[in-house]
mmCIF file with all atom_site columns, C-alpha atoms in Angstrom:
data_model
loop_
_atom_site.group_PDB
_atom_site.id
_atom_site.type_symbol
_atom_site.label_atom_id
_atom_site.label_alt_id
_atom_site.label_comp_id
_atom_site.label_asym_id
_atom_site.label_entity_id
_atom_site.label_seq_id
_atom_site.pdbx_PDB_ins_code
_atom_site.Cartn_x
_atom_site.Cartn_y
_atom_site.Cartn_z
_atom_site.occupancy
_atom_site.B_iso_or_equiv
_atom_site.pdbx_formal_charge
_atom_site.auth_seq_id
_atom_site.auth_comp_id
_atom_site.auth_asym_id
_atom_site.auth_atom_id
_atom_site.pdbx_PDB_model_num
ATOM 1   C CA . UNK A 1 1   ? 118.415 101.662 141.460 1.00 65.00 ? 1   UNK A CA 1
ATOM 2   C CA . UNK A 1 2   ? 118.232 102.462 144.929 1.00 65.00 ? 2   UNK A CA 1
ATOM 3   C CA . UNK A 1 3   ? 114.750 103.202 146.816 1.00 88.00 ? 3   UNK A CA 1
ATOM 4   C CA . UNK A 1 4   ? 113.975 106.081 147.970 1.00 95.00 ? 4   UNK A CA 1
ATOM 5   C CA . UNK A 1 5   ? 111.246 107.443 150.723 1.00 96.00 ? 5   UNK A CA 1
ATOM 6   C CA . UNK A 1 6   ? 109.266 110.750 151.103 1.00 97.00 ? 6   UNK A CA 1
ATOM 7   C CA . UNK A 1 7   ? 106.734 111.795 152.853 1.00 97.00 ? 7   UNK A CA 1
ATOM 8   C CA . UNK A 1 8   ? 103.430 111.942 151.187 1.00 97.00 ? 8   UNK A CA 1
ATOM 9   C CA . UNK A 1 9   ? 102.531 115.367 151.645 1.00 97.00 ? 9   UNK A CA 1
ATOM 10  C CA . UNK A 1 10  ? 103.475 118.564 152.885 1.00 98.00 ? 10  UNK A CA 1
ATOM 11  C CA . UNK A 1 11  ? 102.054 122.093 153.583 1.00 97.00 ? 11  UNK A CA 1
ATOM 12  C CA . UNK A 1 12  ? 103.947 125.456 152.935 1.00 97.00 ? 12  UNK A CA 1
ATOM 13  C CA . UNK A 1 13  ? 102.963 128.934 152.947 1.00 97.00 ? 13  UNK A CA 1
ATOM 14  C CA . UNK A 1 14  ? 103.555 131.415 149.879 1.00 97.00 ? 14  UNK A CA 1
ATOM 15  C CA . UNK A 1 15  ? 106.734 132.858 150.393 1.00 97.00 ? 15  UNK A CA 1
ATOM 16  C CA . UNK A 1 16  ? 108.219 130.494 152.568 1.00 97.00 ? 16  UNK A CA 1
ATOM 17  C CA . UNK A 1 17  ? 111.053 128.079 151.949 1.00 97.00 ? 17  UNK A CA 1
ATOM 18  C CA . UNK A 1 18  ? 109.774 124.856 151.230 1.00 98.00 ? 18  UNK A CA 1
ATOM 19  C CA . UNK A 1 19  ? 112.232 121.783 152.245 1.00 98.00 ? 19  UNK A CA 1
ATOM 20  C CA . UNK A 1 20  ? 111.342 118.413 150.480 1.00 98.00 ? 20  UNK A CA 1
ATOM 21  C CA . UNK A 1 21  ? 113.607 115.606 152.235 1.00 98.00 ? 21  UNK A CA 1
ATOM 22  C CA . UNK A 1 22  ? 114.171 111.955 150.521 1.00 98.00 ? 22  UNK A CA 1
ATOM 23  C CA . UNK A 1 23  ? 115.797 109.225 152.328 1.00 97.00 ? 23  UNK A CA 1
ATOM 24  C CA . UNK A 1 24  ? 117.851 107.105 150.024 1.00 95.00 ? 24  UNK A CA 1
ATOM 25  C CA . UNK A 1 25  ? 119.843 104.890 152.558 1.00 94.00 ? 25  UNK A CA 1
ATOM 26  C CA . UNK A 1 26  ? 120.814 101.755 149.919 1.00 92.00 ? 26  UNK A CA 1
ATOM 27  C CA . UNK A 1 27  ? 122.334 104.400 147.502 1.00 92.00 ? 27  UNK A CA 1
ATOM 28  C CA . UNK A 1 28  ? 125.217 103.383 145.823 1.00 89.00 ? 28  UNK A CA 1
ATOM 29  C CA . UNK A 1 29  ? 128.415 105.236 144.865 1.00 87.00 ? 29  UNK A CA 1
ATOM 30  C CA . UNK A 1 30  ? 127.315 105.963 141.215 1.00 85.00 ? 30  UNK A CA 1
ATOM 31  C CA . UNK A 1 31  ? 124.087 107.029 141.920 1.00 90.00 ? 31  UNK A CA 1
ATOM 32  C CA . UNK A 1 32  ? 122.654 110.531 140.896 1.00 92.00 ? 32  UNK A CA 1
ATOM 33  C CA . UNK A 1 33  ? 119.784 111.906 142.959 1.00 95.00 ? 33  UNK A CA 1
ATOM 34  C CA . UNK A 1 34  ? 117.157 113.562 140.582 1.00 96.00 ? 34  UNK A CA 1
ATOM 35  C CA . UNK A 1 35  ? 114.565 115.784 141.588 1.00 98.00 ? 35  UNK A CA 1
ATOM 36  C CA . UNK A 1 36  ? 111.170 116.108 139.076 1.00 98.00 ? 36  UNK A CA 1
ATOM 37  C CA . UNK A 1 37  ? 107.980 117.757 139.816 1.00 98.00 ? 37  UNK A CA 1
ATOM 38  C CA . UNK A 1 38  ? 104.755 117.031 138.262 1.00 97.00 ? 38  UNK A CA 1
ATOM 39  C CA . UNK A 1 39  ? 101.805 119.658 138.175 1.00 96.00 ? 39  UNK A CA 1
ATOM 40  C CA . UNK A 1 40  ? 98.452  118.580 137.430 1.00 89.00 ? 40  UNK A CA 1
ATOM 41  C CA . UNK A 1 41  ? 98.316  116.206 134.356 1.00 86.00 ? 41  UNK A CA 1
ATOM 42  C CA . UNK A 1 42  ? 101.359 117.729 132.854 1.00 95.00 ? 42  UNK A CA 1
ATOM 43  C CA . UNK A 1 43  ? 104.766 115.966 132.136 1.00 96.00 ? 43  UNK A CA 1
ATOM 44  C CA . UNK A 1 44  ? 107.543 115.765 134.804 1.00 97.00 ? 44  UNK A CA 1
ATOM 45  C CA . UNK A 1 45  ? 109.526 118.545 135.023 1.00 97.00 ? 45  UNK A CA 1
ATOM 46  C CA . UNK A 1 46  ? 112.987 118.435 135.684 1.00 97.00 ? 46  UNK A CA 1
ATOM 47  C CA . UNK A 1 47  ? 114.284 120.469 138.675 1.00 98.00 ? 47  UNK A CA 1
ATOM 48  C CA . UNK A 1 48  ? 117.693 119.660 139.510 1.00 97.00 ? 48  UNK A CA 1
ATOM 49  C CA . UNK A 1 49  ? 119.971 116.593 140.177 1.00 96.00 ? 49  UNK A CA 1
ATOM 50  C CA . UNK A 1 50  ? 123.351 115.997 142.113 1.00 95.00 ? 50  UNK A CA 1
ATOM 51  C CA . UNK A 1 51  ? 125.982 113.052 142.896 1.00 93.00 ? 51  UNK A CA 1
ATOM 52  C CA . UNK A 1 52  ? 127.510 114.574 146.221 1.00 92.00 ? 52  UNK A CA 1
ATOM 53  C CA . UNK A 1 53  ? 127.958 118.019 146.049 1.00 90.00 ? 53  UNK A CA 1
ATOM 54  C CA . UNK A 1 54  ? 125.043 120.398 146.847 1.00 95.00 ? 54  UNK A CA 1
ATOM 55  C CA . UNK A 1 55  ? 123.465 122.008 143.743 1.00 97.00 ? 55  UNK A CA 1
ATOM 56  C CA . UNK A 1 56  ? 121.705 125.034 142.944 1.00 97.00 ? 56  UNK A CA 1
ATOM 57  C CA . UNK A 1 57  ? 120.050 126.686 139.800 1.00 97.00 ? 57  UNK A CA 1
ATOM 58  C CA . UNK A 1 58  ? 117.357 129.194 139.023 1.00 96.00 ? 58  UNK A CA 1
ATOM 59  C CA . UNK A 1 59  ? 114.549 126.770 140.396 1.00 95.00 ? 59  UNK A CA 1
ATOM 60  C CA . UNK A 1 60  ? 115.810 125.006 143.710 1.00 98.00 ? 60  UNK A CA 1
ATOM 61  C CA . UNK A 1 61  ? 118.776 123.767 146.134 1.00 98.00 ? 61  UNK A CA 1
ATOM 62  C CA . UNK A 1 62  ? 119.844 120.279 146.411 1.00 98.00 ? 62  UNK A CA 1
ATOM 63  C CA . UNK A 1 63  ? 121.285 119.721 149.688 1.00 98.00 ? 63  UNK A CA 1
ATOM 64  C CA . UNK A 1 64  ? 122.778 116.020 149.838 1.00 97.00 ? 64  UNK A CA 1
ATOM 65  C CA . UNK A 1 65  ? 124.167 114.766 153.358 1.00 96.00 ? 65  UNK A CA 1
ATOM 66  C CA . UNK A 1 66  ? 127.642 113.579 153.679 1.00 95.00 ? 66  UNK A CA 1
ATOM 67  C CA . UNK A 1 67  ? 126.966 109.938 153.639 1.00 95.00 ? 67  UNK A CA 1
ATOM 68  C CA . UNK A 1 68  ? 124.679 110.183 150.759 1.00 95.00 ? 68  UNK A CA 1
ATOM 69  C CA . UNK A 1 69  ? 122.060 108.838 152.326 1.00 96.00 ? 69  UNK A CA 1
ATOM 70  C CA . UNK A 1 70  ? 119.146 111.278 152.149 1.00 97.00 ? 70  UNK A CA 1
ATOM 71  C CA . UNK A 1 71  ? 118.670 114.988 150.353 1.00 97.00 ? 71  UNK A CA 1
ATOM 72  C CA . UNK A 1 72  ? 116.561 117.689 150.883 1.00 98.00 ? 72  UNK A CA 1
ATOM 73  C CA . UNK A 1 73  ? 115.162 119.993 148.006 1.00 98.00 ? 73  UNK A CA 1
ATOM 74  C CA . UNK A 1 74  ? 114.727 123.483 148.830 1.00 98.00 ? 74  UNK A CA 1
ATOM 75  C CA . UNK A 1 75  ? 112.582 125.864 147.012 1.00 98.00 ? 75  UNK A CA 1
ATOM 76  C CA . UNK A 1 76  ? 113.546 129.335 148.384 1.00 97.00 ? 76  UNK A CA 1
ATOM 77  C CA . UNK A 1 77  ? 110.370 131.319 148.187 1.00 96.00 ? 77  UNK A CA 1
ATOM 78  C CA . UNK A 1 78  ? 107.141 128.782 147.244 1.00 97.00 ? 78  UNK A CA 1
ATOM 79  C CA . UNK A 1 79  ? 104.715 130.126 145.064 1.00 97.00 ? 79  UNK A CA 1
ATOM 80  C CA . UNK A 1 80  ? 101.317 129.013 144.334 1.00 97.00 ? 80  UNK A CA 1
ATOM 81  C CA . UNK A 1 81  ? 102.414 127.680 141.165 1.00 96.00 ? 81  UNK A CA 1
ATOM 82  C CA . UNK A 1 82  ? 104.796 125.502 143.074 1.00 97.00 ? 82  UNK A CA 1
ATOM 83  C CA . UNK A 1 83  ? 102.051 123.087 144.048 1.00 98.00 ? 83  UNK A CA 1
ATOM 84  C CA . UNK A 1 84  ? 102.834 119.608 142.697 1.00 98.00 ? 84  UNK A CA 1
ATOM 85  C CA . UNK A 1 85  ? 103.847 116.673 143.495 1.00 97.00 ? 85  UNK A CA 1
ATOM 86  C CA . UNK A 1 86  ? 107.693 116.052 143.894 1.00 98.00 ? 86  UNK A CA 1
ATOM 87  C CA . UNK A 1 87  ? 109.791 113.320 143.069 1.00 98.00 ? 87  UNK A CA 1
ATOM 88  C CA . UNK A 1 88  ? 113.368 112.188 144.537 1.00 97.00 ? 88  UNK A CA 1
ATOM 89  C CA . UNK A 1 89  ? 114.931 109.581 142.507 1.00 95.00 ? 89  UNK A CA 1
ATOM 90  C CA . UNK A 1 90  ? 118.319 107.835 142.606 1.00 92.00 ? 90  UNK A CA 1
ATOM 91  C CA . UNK A 1 91  ? 119.319 106.410 138.977 1.00 87.00 ? 91  UNK A CA 1
ATOM 92  C CA . UNK A 1 92  ? 122.539 105.030 137.946 1.00 79.00 ? 92  UNK A CA 1
ATOM 93  C CA . UNK A 1 93  ? 124.453 107.176 135.121 1.00 70.00 ? 93  UNK A CA 1
ATOM 94  C CA . UNK A 1 94  ? 125.939 104.859 132.654 1.00 66.00 ? 94  UNK A CA 1
ATOM 95  C CA . UNK A 1 95  ? 127.047 105.211 128.965 1.00 57.00 ? 95  UNK A CA 1
ATOM 96  C CA . UNK A 1 96  ? 124.784 103.053 127.283 1.00 56.00 ? 96  UNK A CA 1
ATOM 97  C CA . UNK A 1 97  ? 121.794 105.559 127.235 1.00 52.00 ? 97  UNK A CA 1
ATOM 98  C CA . UNK A 1 98  ? 119.203 103.276 129.410 1.00 55.00 ? 98  UNK A CA 1
ATOM 99  C CA . UNK A 1 99  ? 118.843 105.218 132.488 1.00 74.00 ? 99  UNK A CA 1
ATOM 100 C CA . UNK A 1 100 ? 114.971 105.305 132.717 1.00 84.00 ? 100 UNK A CA 1
ATOM 101 C CA . UNK A 1 101 ? 113.682 106.998 135.564 1.00 89.00 ? 101 UNK A CA 1
ATOM 102 C CA . UNK A 1 102 ? 111.683 105.072 137.977 1.00 90.00 ? 102 UNK A CA 1
ATOM 103 C CA . UNK A 1 103 ? 109.104 107.116 139.866 1.00 93.00 ? 103 UNK A CA 1
ATOM 104 C CA . UNK A 1 104 ? 107.352 106.178 142.907 1.00 88.00 ? 104 UNK A CA 1
ATOM 105 C CA . UNK A 1 105 ? 105.160 107.876 145.704 1.00 87.00 ? 105 UNK A CA 1
ATOM 106 C CA . UNK A 1 106 ? 106.521 111.585 145.774 1.00 95.00 ? 106 UNK A CA 1
ATOM 107 C CA . UNK A 1 107 ? 105.628 114.328 148.001 1.00 98.00 ? 107 UNK A CA 1
ATOM 108 C CA . UNK A 1 108 ? 102.198 116.145 147.446 1.00 97.00 ? 108 UNK A CA 1
ATOM 109 C CA . UNK A 1 109 ? 103.413 119.847 147.828 1.00 98.00 ? 109 UNK A CA 1
ATOM 110 C CA . UNK A 1 110 ? 100.449 121.905 148.869 1.00 98.00 ? 110 UNK A CA 1
ATOM 111 C CA . UNK A 1 111 ? 101.309 125.618 148.959 1.00 98.00 ? 111 UNK A CA 1
ATOM 112 C CA . UNK A 1 112 ? 99.047  128.188 150.957 1.00 97.00 ? 112 UNK A CA 1
ATOM 113 C CA . UNK A 1 113 ? 98.168  131.826 150.607 1.00 95.00 ? 113 UNK A CA 1
ATOM 114 C CA . UNK B 2 1   ? 114.411 126.532 124.308 1.00 72.00 ? 1   UNK B CA 1
ATOM 115 C CA . UNK B 2 2   ? 112.809 123.776 122.165 1.00 82.00 ? 2   UNK B CA 1
ATOM 116 C CA . UNK B 2 3   ? 110.935 120.959 124.075 1.00 95.00 ? 3   UNK B CA 1
ATOM 117 C CA . UNK B 2 4   ? 110.003 117.522 123.589 1.00 97.00 ? 4   UNK B CA 1
ATOM 118 C CA . UNK B 2 5   ? 106.571 117.420 120.937 1.00 98.00 ? 5   UNK B CA 1
ATOM 119 C CA . UNK B 2 6   ? 103.954 115.021 121.286 1.00 98.00 ? 6   UNK B CA 1
ATOM 120 C CA . UNK B 2 7   ? 100.903 114.911 119.314 1.00 98.00 ? 7   UNK B CA 1
ATOM 121 C CA . UNK B 2 8   ? 98.044  114.544 119.372 1.00 98.00 ? 8   UNK B CA 1
ATOM 122 C CA . UNK B 2 9   ? 97.572  116.315 122.913 1.00 97.00 ? 9   UNK B CA 1
ATOM 123 C CA . UNK B 2 10  ? 94.213  114.294 122.958 1.00 98.00 ? 10  UNK B CA 1
ATOM 124 C CA . UNK B 2 11  ? 92.985  111.175 121.482 1.00 98.00 ? 11  UNK B CA 1
ATOM 125 C CA . UNK B 2 12  ? 89.685  109.040 121.636 1.00 98.00 ? 12  UNK B CA 1
ATOM 126 C CA . UNK B 2 13  ? 89.427  105.864 120.609 1.00 98.00 ? 13  UNK B CA 1
ATOM 127 C CA . UNK B 2 14  ? 86.908  102.763 120.624 1.00 98.00 ? 14  UNK B CA 1
ATOM 128 C CA . UNK B 2 15  ? 88.008  99.366  121.838 1.00 98.00 ? 15  UNK B CA 1
ATOM 129 C CA . UNK B 2 16  ? 89.609  97.349  119.805 1.00 97.00 ? 16  UNK B CA 1
ATOM 130 C CA . UNK B 2 17  ? 90.807  100.034 117.804 1.00 98.00 ? 17  UNK B CA 1
ATOM 131 C CA . UNK B 2 18  ? 94.450  100.876 117.020 1.00 98.00 ? 18  UNK B CA 1
ATOM 132 C CA . UNK B 2 19  ? 96.108  104.229 117.916 1.00 98.00 ? 19  UNK B CA 1
ATOM 133 C CA . UNK B 2 20  ? 99.767  105.846 117.475 1.00 98.00 ? 20  UNK B CA 1
ATOM 134 C CA . UNK B 2 21  ? 101.483 108.593 119.241 1.00 98.00 ? 21  UNK B CA 1
ATOM 135 C CA . UNK B 2 22  ? 104.201 110.526 118.627 1.00 98.00 ? 22  UNK B CA 1
ATOM 136 C CA . UNK B 2 23  ? 107.100 111.967 119.787 1.00 98.00 ? 23  UNK B CA 1
ATOM 137 C CA . UNK B 2 24  ? 109.551 114.603 118.755 1.00 98.00 ? 24  UNK B CA 1
ATOM 138 C CA . UNK B 2 25  ? 112.577 114.788 121.201 1.00 97.00 ? 25  UNK B CA 1
ATOM 139 C CA . UNK B 2 26  ? 114.434 117.760 121.558 1.00 95.00 ? 26  UNK B CA 1
ATOM 140 C CA . UNK B 2 27  ? 116.789 118.367 118.799 1.00 93.00 ? 27  UNK B CA 1
ATOM 141 C CA . UNK B 2 28  ? 120.053 116.523 119.266 1.00 89.00 ? 28  UNK B CA 1
ATOM 142 C CA . UNK B 2 29  ? 118.832 114.354 121.521 1.00 91.00 ? 29  UNK B CA 1
ATOM 143 C CA . UNK B 2 30  ? 119.263 110.699 120.390 1.00 90.00 ? 30  UNK B CA 1
ATOM 144 C CA . UNK B 2 31  ? 117.325 108.919 123.594 1.00 91.00 ? 31  UNK B CA 1
ATOM 145 C CA . UNK B 2 32  ? 113.411 108.521 123.821 1.00 94.00 ? 32  UNK B CA 1
ATOM 146 C CA . UNK B 2 33  ? 111.705 106.996 126.813 1.00 95.00 ? 33  UNK B CA 1
ATOM 147 C CA . UNK B 2 34  ? 107.800 106.251 126.634 1.00 97.00 ? 34  UNK B CA 1
ATOM 148 C CA . UNK B 2 35  ? 105.927 106.689 130.124 1.00 97.00 ? 35  UNK B CA 1
ATOM 149 C CA . UNK B 2 36  ? 102.426 105.816 130.918 1.00 97.00 ? 36  UNK B CA 1
ATOM 150 C CA . UNK B 2 37  ? 100.243 107.328 133.824 1.00 97.00 ? 37  UNK B CA 1
ATOM 151 C CA . UNK B 2 38  ? 97.119  106.113 135.121 1.00 96.00 ? 38  UNK B CA 1
ATOM 152 C CA . UNK B 2 39  ? 94.612  107.819 136.741 1.00 93.00 ? 39  UNK B CA 1
ATOM 153 C CA . UNK B 2 40  ? 95.982  108.650 140.676 1.00 92.00 ? 40  UNK B CA 1
ATOM 154 C CA . UNK B 2 41  ? 99.188  106.654 139.626 1.00 94.00 ? 41  UNK B CA 1
ATOM 155 C CA . UNK B 2 42  ? 102.929 107.690 139.070 1.00 95.00 ? 42  UNK B CA 1
ATOM 156 C CA . UNK B 2 43  ? 104.181 107.448 135.624 1.00 95.00 ? 43  UNK B CA 1
ATOM 157 C CA . UNK B 2 44  ? 105.339 103.796 134.674 1.00 96.00 ? 44  UNK B CA 1
ATOM 158 C CA . UNK B 2 45  ? 108.283 103.351 132.193 1.00 95.00 ? 45  UNK B CA 1
ATOM 159 C CA . UNK B 2 46  ? 107.434 101.535 129.288 1.00 96.00 ? 46  UNK B CA 1
ATOM 160 C CA . UNK B 2 47  ? 109.976 101.379 126.344 1.00 95.00 ? 47  UNK B CA 1
ATOM 161 C CA . UNK B 2 48  ? 113.378 103.602 125.735 1.00 93.00 ? 48  UNK B CA 1
ATOM 162 C CA . UNK B 2 49  ? 115.380 103.758 122.337 1.00 93.00 ? 49  UNK B CA 1
ATOM 163 C CA . UNK B 2 50  ? 118.815 105.045 122.222 1.00 89.00 ? 50  UNK B CA 1
ATOM 164 C CA . UNK B 2 51  ? 119.919 105.605 118.548 1.00 88.00 ? 51  UNK B CA 1
ATOM 165 C CA . UNK B 2 52  ? 117.331 103.975 116.983 1.00 91.00 ? 52  UNK B CA 1
ATOM 166 C CA . UNK B 2 53  ? 117.321 100.472 118.658 1.00 92.00 ? 53  UNK B CA 1
ATOM 167 C CA . UNK B 2 54  ? 115.676 99.529  121.757 1.00 92.00 ? 54  UNK B CA 1
ATOM 168 C CA . UNK B 2 55  ? 117.765 99.922  124.930 1.00 89.00 ? 55  UNK B CA 1
ATOM 169 C CA . UNK B 2 56  ? 115.434 98.922  127.948 1.00 89.00 ? 56  UNK B CA 1
ATOM 170 C CA . UNK B 2 57  ? 112.066 97.786  128.528 1.00 91.00 ? 57  UNK B CA 1
ATOM 171 C CA . UNK B 2 58  ? 109.603 98.247  131.015 1.00 92.00 ? 58  UNK B CA 1
ATOM 172 C CA . UNK B 2 59  ? 105.956 96.969  131.716 1.00 88.00 ? 59  UNK B CA 1
ATOM 173 C CA . UNK B 2 60  ? 104.764 97.450  127.939 1.00 94.00 ? 60  UNK B CA 1
ATOM 174 C CA . UNK B 2 61  ? 102.161 95.019  126.725 1.00 95.00 ? 61  UNK B CA 1
ATOM 175 C CA . UNK B 2 62  ? 102.622 93.154  124.247 1.00 96.00 ? 62  UNK B CA 1
ATOM 176 C CA . UNK B 2 63  ? 99.766  94.939  122.059 1.00 97.00 ? 63  UNK B CA 1
ATOM 177 C CA . UNK B 2 64  ? 102.022 97.793  122.126 1.00 97.00 ? 64  UNK B CA 1
ATOM 178 C CA . UNK B 2 65  ? 104.957 98.451  120.031 1.00 97.00 ? 65  UNK B CA 1
ATOM 179 C CA . UNK B 2 66  ? 107.270 101.399 119.184 1.00 97.00 ? 66  UNK B CA 1
ATOM 180 C CA . UNK B 2 67  ? 110.108 102.315 117.219 1.00 97.00 ? 67  UNK B CA 1
ATOM 181 C CA . UNK B 2 68  ? 112.601 105.114 116.914 1.00 97.00 ? 68  UNK B CA 1
ATOM 182 C CA . UNK B 2 69  ? 112.991 106.734 113.312 1.00 97.00 ? 69  UNK B CA 1
ATOM 183 C CA . UNK B 2 70  ? 116.285 108.068 111.718 1.00 95.00 ? 70  UNK B CA 1
ATOM 184 C CA . UNK B 2 71  ? 115.381 111.359 112.839 1.00 95.00 ? 71  UNK B CA 1
ATOM 185 C CA . UNK B 2 72  ? 115.073 110.261 116.203 1.00 95.00 ? 72  UNK B CA 1
ATOM 186 C CA . UNK B 2 73  ? 111.327 110.917 116.472 1.00 97.00 ? 73  UNK B CA 1
ATOM 187 C CA . UNK B 2 74  ? 109.413 107.839 118.023 1.00 98.00 ? 74  UNK B CA 1
ATOM 188 C CA . UNK B 2 75  ? 106.179 106.481 118.009 1.00 98.00 ? 75  UNK B CA 1
ATOM 189 C CA . UNK B 2 76  ? 104.391 103.852 119.996 1.00 98.00 ? 76  UNK B CA 1
ATOM 190 C CA . UNK B 2 77  ? 101.642 101.934 118.499 1.00 98.00 ? 77  UNK B CA 1
ATOM 191 C CA . UNK B 2 78  ? 98.953  100.638 120.391 1.00 98.00 ? 78  UNK B CA 1
ATOM 192 C CA . UNK B 2 79  ? 96.536  97.610  119.062 1.00 97.00 ? 79  UNK B CA 1
ATOM 193 C CA . UNK B 2 80  ? 93.482  96.005  120.791 1.00 98.00 ? 80  UNK B CA 1
ATOM 194 C CA . UNK B 2 81  ? 92.880  98.785  122.906 1.00 98.00 ? 81  UNK B CA 1
ATOM 195 C CA . UNK B 2 82  ? 91.404  98.208  126.224 1.00 98.00 ? 82  UNK B CA 1
ATOM 196 C CA . UNK B 2 83  ? 89.588  100.381 128.693 1.00 97.00 ? 83  UNK B CA 1
ATOM 197 C CA . UNK B 2 84  ? 92.348  100.146 130.776 1.00 97.00 ? 84  UNK B CA 1
ATOM 198 C CA . UNK B 2 85  ? 94.607  101.924 128.266 1.00 98.00 ? 85  UNK B CA 1
ATOM 199 C CA . UNK B 2 86  ? 93.160  105.024 129.031 1.00 98.00 ? 86  UNK B CA 1
ATOM 200 C CA . UNK B 2 87  ? 95.904  107.245 130.401 1.00 98.00 ? 87  UNK B CA 1
ATOM 201 C CA . UNK B 2 88  ? 98.242  109.775 129.892 1.00 98.00 ? 88  UNK B CA 1
ATOM 202 C CA . UNK B 2 89  ? 101.068 109.367 127.649 1.00 98.00 ? 89  UNK B CA 1
ATOM 203 C CA . UNK B 2 90  ? 104.413 110.659 128.255 1.00 98.00 ? 90  UNK B CA 1
ATOM 204 C CA . UNK B 2 91  ? 107.436 110.994 126.242 1.00 98.00 ? 91  UNK B CA 1
ATOM 205 C CA . UNK B 2 92  ? 110.988 112.085 127.250 1.00 96.00 ? 92  UNK B CA 1
ATOM 206 C CA . UNK B 2 93  ? 114.108 112.632 125.648 1.00 94.00 ? 93  UNK B CA 1
ATOM 207 C CA . UNK B 2 94  ? 117.747 112.909 126.714 1.00 91.00 ? 94  UNK B CA 1
ATOM 208 C CA . UNK B 2 95  ? 121.577 113.027 125.103 1.00 84.00 ? 95  UNK B CA 1
ATOM 209 C CA . UNK B 2 96  ? 122.692 109.661 124.758 1.00 72.00 ? 96  UNK B CA 1
ATOM 210 C CA . UNK B 2 97  ? 126.147 108.511 125.509 1.00 66.00 ? 97  UNK B CA 1
ATOM 211 C CA . UNK B 2 98  ? 127.414 112.164 125.317 1.00 64.00 ? 98  UNK B CA 1
ATOM 212 C CA . UNK B 2 99  ? 125.368 113.026 128.608 1.00 70.00 ? 99  UNK B CA 1
ATOM 213 C CA . UNK B 2 100 ? 125.168 110.032 130.870 1.00 74.00 ? 100 UNK B CA 1
ATOM 214 C CA . UNK B 2 101 ? 124.059 111.804 133.972 1.00 83.00 ? 101 UNK B CA 1
ATOM 215 C CA . UNK B 2 102 ? 121.439 114.149 131.935 1.00 87.00 ? 102 UNK B CA 1
ATOM 216 C CA . UNK B 2 103 ? 118.634 114.810 133.124 1.00 91.00 ? 103 UNK B CA 1
ATOM 217 C CA . UNK B 2 104 ? 115.121 113.142 131.140 1.00 92.00 ? 104 UNK B CA 1
ATOM 218 C CA . UNK B 2 105 ? 113.003 116.081 129.751 1.00 95.00 ? 105 UNK B CA 1
ATOM 219 C CA . UNK B 2 106 ? 109.512 115.231 129.191 1.00 97.00 ? 106 UNK B CA 1
ATOM 220 C CA . UNK B 2 107 ? 106.837 116.172 126.647 1.00 97.00 ? 107 UNK B CA 1
ATOM 221 C CA . UNK B 2 108 ? 103.305 117.466 128.115 1.00 96.00 ? 108 UNK B CA 1
ATOM 222 C CA . UNK B 2 109 ? 101.881 113.908 127.142 1.00 97.00 ? 109 UNK B CA 1
ATOM 223 C CA . UNK B 2 110 ? 98.968  112.513 124.888 1.00 98.00 ? 110 UNK B CA 1
ATOM 224 C CA . UNK B 2 111 ? 95.738  111.875 126.810 1.00 98.00 ? 111 UNK B CA 1
ATOM 225 C CA . UNK B 2 112 ? 94.152  108.514 125.614 1.00 98.00 ? 112 UNK B CA 1
ATOM 226 C CA . UNK B 2 113 ? 90.533  107.918 126.278 1.00 98.00 ? 113 UNK B CA 1
ATOM 227 C CA . UNK B 2 114 ? 89.326  104.474 125.278 1.00 98.00 ? 114 UNK B CA 1
ATOM 228 C CA . UNK B 2 115 ? 85.638  104.032 125.442 1.00 97.00 ? 115 UNK B CA 1
#
């Protein structure tokens, strides 16, 4: 799976949008971009994923550049409970149901009052 | 909505003992993954199962084994425990072939402490 690069840490003011970037310049055509977060010692929580189109759900928006070499996760109105480590992961989605996620690095987002 | 259930939540064992962790996937999910997360580290993939067969293997020690049962629950068996096995162990599940790009959903983990 393609490697991703994320800033190690970011701060965001409560109530403001948090924009978390991710570089995946070696992504291939059949790899999806997934975002997870992990609040201290809890299980990783799925946020959103996409292939090439922008996606939005109740938690966040995912913006993928046209060349698919980078993406941005947007939390529109960050709250203190959004403080967590955010992982951007690219993964091939194939039918034999292997498809494990490889976690690496991530961005530690600190939301401040 | 039903989530992935892991038991026990906490487990304390002594060196050289054995431990069994259990994972109950989301209903109708036939694929299970096990991860280990040491202190201050990212989750590391151990092993996965699809339709009761092992599908991928990661950095799982030979002292560990796992299986998936007919009801799709999975157990991770750990023998000759070492201090370094102290970690959080997460299980995740997803639909298998029917949901190739479906995300994995994680349980809240078992915290294993080896003394």
